[in-house]
Coordinates of C-alpha atoms in Angstrom, one line a residue:
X106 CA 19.7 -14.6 -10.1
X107 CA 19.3 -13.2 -13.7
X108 CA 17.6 -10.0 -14.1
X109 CA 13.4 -10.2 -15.2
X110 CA 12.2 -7.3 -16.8
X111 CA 8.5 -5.8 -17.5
X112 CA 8.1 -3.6 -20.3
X113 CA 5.3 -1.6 -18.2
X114 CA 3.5 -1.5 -15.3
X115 CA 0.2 0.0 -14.3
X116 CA -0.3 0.9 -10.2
X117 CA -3.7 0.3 -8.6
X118 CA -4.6 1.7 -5.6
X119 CA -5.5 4.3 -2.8
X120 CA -3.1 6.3 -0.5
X121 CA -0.5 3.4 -0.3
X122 CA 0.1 2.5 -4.0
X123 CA 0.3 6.8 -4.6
X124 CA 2.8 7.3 -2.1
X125 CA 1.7 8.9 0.6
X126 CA 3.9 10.6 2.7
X127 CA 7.2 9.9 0.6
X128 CA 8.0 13.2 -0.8
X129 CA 8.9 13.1 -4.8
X130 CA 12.0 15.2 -5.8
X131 CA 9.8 18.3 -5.6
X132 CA 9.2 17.9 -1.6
X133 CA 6.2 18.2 0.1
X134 CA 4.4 20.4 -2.8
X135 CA 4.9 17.9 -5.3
X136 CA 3.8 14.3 -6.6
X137 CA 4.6 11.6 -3.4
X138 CA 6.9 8.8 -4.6
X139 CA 6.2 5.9 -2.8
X140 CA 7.2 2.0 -3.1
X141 CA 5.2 1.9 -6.8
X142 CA 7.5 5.2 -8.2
X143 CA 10.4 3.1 -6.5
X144 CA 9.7 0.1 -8.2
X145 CA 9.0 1.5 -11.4
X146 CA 12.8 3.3 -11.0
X147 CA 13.9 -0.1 -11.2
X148 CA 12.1 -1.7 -13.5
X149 CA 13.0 1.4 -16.2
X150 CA 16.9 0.8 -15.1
X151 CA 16.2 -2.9 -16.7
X152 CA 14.1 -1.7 -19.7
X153 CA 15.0 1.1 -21.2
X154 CA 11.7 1.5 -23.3
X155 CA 9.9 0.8 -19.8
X156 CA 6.5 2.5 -19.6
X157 CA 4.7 3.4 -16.1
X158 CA 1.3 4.2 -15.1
X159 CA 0.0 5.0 -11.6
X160 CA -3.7 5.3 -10.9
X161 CA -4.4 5.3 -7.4
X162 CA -5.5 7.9 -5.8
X163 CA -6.0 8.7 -1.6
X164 CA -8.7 7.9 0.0
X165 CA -10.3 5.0 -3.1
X166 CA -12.5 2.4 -1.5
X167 CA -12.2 -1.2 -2.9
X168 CA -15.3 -0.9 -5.4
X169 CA -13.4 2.4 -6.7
X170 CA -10.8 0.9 -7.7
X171 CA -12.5 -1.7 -8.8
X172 CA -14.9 0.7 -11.0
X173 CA -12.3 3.2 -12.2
X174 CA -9.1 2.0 -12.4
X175 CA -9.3 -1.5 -13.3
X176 CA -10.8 -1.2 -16.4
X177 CA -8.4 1.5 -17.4
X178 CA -5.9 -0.9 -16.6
X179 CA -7.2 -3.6 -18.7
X180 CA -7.5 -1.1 -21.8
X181 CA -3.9 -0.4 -21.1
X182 CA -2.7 -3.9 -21.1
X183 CA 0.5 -3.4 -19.4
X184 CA 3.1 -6.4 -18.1
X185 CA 2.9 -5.8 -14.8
X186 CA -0.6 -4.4 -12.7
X187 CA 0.0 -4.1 -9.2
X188 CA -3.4 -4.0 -7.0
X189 CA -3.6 -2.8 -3.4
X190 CA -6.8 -1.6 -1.9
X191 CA -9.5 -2.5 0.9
X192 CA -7.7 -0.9 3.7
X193 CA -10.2 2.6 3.9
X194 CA -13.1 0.0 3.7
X195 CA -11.2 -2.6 6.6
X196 CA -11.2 0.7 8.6
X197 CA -15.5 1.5 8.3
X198 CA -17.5 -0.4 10.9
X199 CA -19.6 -3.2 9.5
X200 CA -17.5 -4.4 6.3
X201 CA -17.9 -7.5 5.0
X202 CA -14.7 -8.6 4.4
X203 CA -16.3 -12.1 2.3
X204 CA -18.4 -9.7 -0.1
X205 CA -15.1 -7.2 -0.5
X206 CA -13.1 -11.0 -1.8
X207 CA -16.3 -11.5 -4.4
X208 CA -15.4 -7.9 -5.9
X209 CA -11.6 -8.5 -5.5
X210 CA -11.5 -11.8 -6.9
X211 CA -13.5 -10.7 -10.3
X212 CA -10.9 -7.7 -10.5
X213 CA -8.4 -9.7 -10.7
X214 CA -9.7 -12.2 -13.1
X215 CA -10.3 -9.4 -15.6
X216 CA -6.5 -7.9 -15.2
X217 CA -5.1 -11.8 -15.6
X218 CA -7.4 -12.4 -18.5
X219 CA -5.0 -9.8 -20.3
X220 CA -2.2 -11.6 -19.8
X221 CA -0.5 -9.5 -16.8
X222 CA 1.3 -10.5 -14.3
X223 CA -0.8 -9.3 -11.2
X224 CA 0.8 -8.1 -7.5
X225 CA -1.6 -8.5 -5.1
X226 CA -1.2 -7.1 -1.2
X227 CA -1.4 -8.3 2.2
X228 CA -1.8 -5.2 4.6
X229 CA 0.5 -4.7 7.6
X230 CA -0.7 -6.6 11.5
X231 CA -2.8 -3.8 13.0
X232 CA -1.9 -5.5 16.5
X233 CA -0.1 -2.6 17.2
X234 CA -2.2 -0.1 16.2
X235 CA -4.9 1.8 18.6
X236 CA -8.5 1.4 17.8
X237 CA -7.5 -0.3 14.5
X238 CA -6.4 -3.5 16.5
X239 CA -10.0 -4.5 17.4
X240 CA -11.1 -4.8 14.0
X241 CA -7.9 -7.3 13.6
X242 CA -10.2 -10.6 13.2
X243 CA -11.5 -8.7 9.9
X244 CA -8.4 -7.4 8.4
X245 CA -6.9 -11.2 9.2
X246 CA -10.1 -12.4 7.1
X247 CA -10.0 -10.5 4.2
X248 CA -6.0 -10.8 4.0
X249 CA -6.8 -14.6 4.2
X250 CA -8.8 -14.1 1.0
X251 CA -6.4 -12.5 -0.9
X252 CA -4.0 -15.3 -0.1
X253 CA -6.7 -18.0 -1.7
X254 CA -7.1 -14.8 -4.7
X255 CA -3.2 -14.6 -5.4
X256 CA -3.2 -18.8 -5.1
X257 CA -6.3 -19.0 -7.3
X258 CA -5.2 -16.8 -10.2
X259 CA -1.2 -17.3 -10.3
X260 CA -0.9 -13.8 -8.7
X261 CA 2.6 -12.5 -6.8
X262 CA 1.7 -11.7 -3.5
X263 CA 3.6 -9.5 -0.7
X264 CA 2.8 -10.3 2.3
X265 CA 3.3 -7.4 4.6
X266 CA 1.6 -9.2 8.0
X267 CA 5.0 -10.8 8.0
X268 CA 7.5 -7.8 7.5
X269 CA 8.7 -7.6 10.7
X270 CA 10.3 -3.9 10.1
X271 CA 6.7 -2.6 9.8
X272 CA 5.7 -2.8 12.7
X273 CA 8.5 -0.3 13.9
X274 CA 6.4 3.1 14.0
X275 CA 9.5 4.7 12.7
X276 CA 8.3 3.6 8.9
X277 CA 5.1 5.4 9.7
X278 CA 4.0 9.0 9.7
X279 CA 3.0 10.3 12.3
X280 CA -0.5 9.8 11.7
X281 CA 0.0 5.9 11.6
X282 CA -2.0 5.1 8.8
X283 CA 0.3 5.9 6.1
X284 CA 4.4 4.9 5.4
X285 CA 7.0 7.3 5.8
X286 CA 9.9 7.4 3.1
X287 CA 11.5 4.1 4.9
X288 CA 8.3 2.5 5.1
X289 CA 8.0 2.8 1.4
X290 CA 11.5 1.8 0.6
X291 CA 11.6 -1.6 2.9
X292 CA 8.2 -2.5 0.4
X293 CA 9.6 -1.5 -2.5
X294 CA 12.5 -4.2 -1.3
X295 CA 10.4 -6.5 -0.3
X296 CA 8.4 -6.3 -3.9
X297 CA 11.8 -6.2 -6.1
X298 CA 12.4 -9.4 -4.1
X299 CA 8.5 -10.8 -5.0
X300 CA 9.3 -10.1 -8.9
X301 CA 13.3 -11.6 -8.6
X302 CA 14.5 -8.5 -9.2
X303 CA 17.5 -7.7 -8.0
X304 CA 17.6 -4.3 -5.4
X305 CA 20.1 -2.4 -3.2
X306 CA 17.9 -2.3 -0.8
X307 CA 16.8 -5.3 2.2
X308 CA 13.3 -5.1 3.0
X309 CA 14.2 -7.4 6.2
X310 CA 14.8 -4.6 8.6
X311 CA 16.2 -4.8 12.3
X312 CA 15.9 -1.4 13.8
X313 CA 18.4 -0.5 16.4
X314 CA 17.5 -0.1 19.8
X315 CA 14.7 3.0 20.9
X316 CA 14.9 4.9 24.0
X317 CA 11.9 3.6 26.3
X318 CA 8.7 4.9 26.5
X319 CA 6.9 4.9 29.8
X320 CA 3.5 3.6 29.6
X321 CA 2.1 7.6 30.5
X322 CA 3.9 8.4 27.9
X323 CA 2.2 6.0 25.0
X324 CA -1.3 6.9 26.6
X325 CA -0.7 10.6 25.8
X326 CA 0.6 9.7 22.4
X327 CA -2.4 7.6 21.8
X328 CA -4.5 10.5 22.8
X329 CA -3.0 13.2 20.5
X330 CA -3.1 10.8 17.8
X331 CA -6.7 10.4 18.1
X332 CA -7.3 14.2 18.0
X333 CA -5.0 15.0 15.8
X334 CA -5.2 12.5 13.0
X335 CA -8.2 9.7 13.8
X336 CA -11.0 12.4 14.7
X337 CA -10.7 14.5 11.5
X338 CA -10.7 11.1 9.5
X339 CA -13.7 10.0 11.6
X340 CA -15.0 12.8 10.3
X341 CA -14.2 13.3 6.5
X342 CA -15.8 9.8 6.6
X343 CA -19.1 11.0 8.4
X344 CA -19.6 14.0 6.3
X345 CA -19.5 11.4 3.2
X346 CA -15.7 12.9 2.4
X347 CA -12.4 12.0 1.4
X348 CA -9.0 12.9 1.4
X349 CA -8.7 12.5 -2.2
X350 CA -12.0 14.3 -3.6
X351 CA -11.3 16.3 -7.2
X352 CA -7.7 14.5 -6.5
X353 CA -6.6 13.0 -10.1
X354 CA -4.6 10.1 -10.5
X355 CA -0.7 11.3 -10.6
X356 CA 0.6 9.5 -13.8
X357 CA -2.9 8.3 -15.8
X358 CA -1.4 7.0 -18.9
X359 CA 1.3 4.7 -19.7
X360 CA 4.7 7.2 -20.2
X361 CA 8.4 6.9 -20.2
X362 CA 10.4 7.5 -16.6
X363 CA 12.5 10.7 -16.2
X364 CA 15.7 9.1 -14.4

């Protein structure tokens, strides 16, 4: 399979598409890296004039993005937009996953009518996930949607309902809503694969065997999971907070790749 190459790429996005927890070069002070930073790594080795922006930013609701970094991207006019977001709103009770398709699809109109290729996102199965797994009927319908979006508007789309190695809680930090530095990598693969790129990596991931866990065990996990992680997020979202308040995007504009 011959090599394709963009000559830039703009990133759209909340927490996933930023990189949280992946640690950049500088560790856990710096910038996270993330599947996007990976990607982009990639793309640059193909192009050496290559060009990367990432606008996402923790925390972003749909209409956020929507509002703020989609037009930016459009002024930009890059090769290559990727746009992943819903998932904070999936998570508030009493989304409408139909209205949140409406705003999506007109996003992605815009972005095609420049003449980008557009990467669109399913989320990962929250079967497996505490609380979040009685909300799965939404998250199924609104991934449904983006399906029809991606098949509407000649988008790429990853699916990650289907990546089996995701749903192994050793991609995820420990506060199960975001990827850990595997996590990222296996959807970096999985994209490189989306785009025919060609990648080191395998995004089809067979963990090896994991000691058992009784089911006492998983409860008091659950439990310190809630407190720990859920409850202050509960709360960030009831005080009309988020994680990524006065947070700026990490690479606004369009710039070369240090590699």
């Amino acid at each position: 399979m011959g090599h394709r190459t963009f000559a830039s790429f703009a990133a759209l996005g909340d927490s996933f598409t930023e990189g949280l927890n992946d640690p950049g070069p500088g560790g856990e002070g710096g910038p996270f890296r993330g599947w996007a930073d990976r990607v982009a790594e990639r793309l640059a080795a193909l192009e050496p004039e290559f060009r990367y922006a990432n606008l996402a930013v923790r925390g972003r609701l749909l209409g956020q993005v929507v509002e703020q970094q989609v037009p930016r991207a459009v002024e930009m006019r890059p090769d290559l937009v990727s746009l992943c977001a819903g998932g904070n709103d999936l998570l508030r009770p009493g989304c409408d996953p139909d209205a949140m398709a409406r705003l999506l699809a007109g996003a992605v109109r815009d972005l095609r009518a420049t003449g980008a290729e557009v990467l669109l996102f399913t989320g990962v199965d929250p079967r497996d996930t505490p609380i979040m797994r009685r909300a799965r009927g939404t998250f199924a319908i609104f991934y449904m949607h983006v399906r029809s979006i991606a098949d509407l508007y000649g988008c790429r789309l990853v699916d990650q309902w289907s990546m089996q190695g995701l749903r192994d809680w050793r991609a995820w930090s420990e506060d199960r809503l975001h990827m850990n530095a595997e996590g990222h990598r296996l959807v970096a693969a999985k994209v490189c694969d989306v785009l025919g790129i060609e990648c080191a990596d395998e995004w089809r991931k067979r963990w090896p065997p994991r000691e058992r866990v009784t089911p006492g065990e998983r409860r008091r996990e659950d439990v310190r999971w809630v407190r720990e992680h859920l409850g202050p997020w509960v709360v960030r979202r009831l005080r009309g907070r988020s994680s990524g308040d006065g947070l700026d995007p990490k690479r606004p504009d369009l710039g070369l790749l240090d590699l």
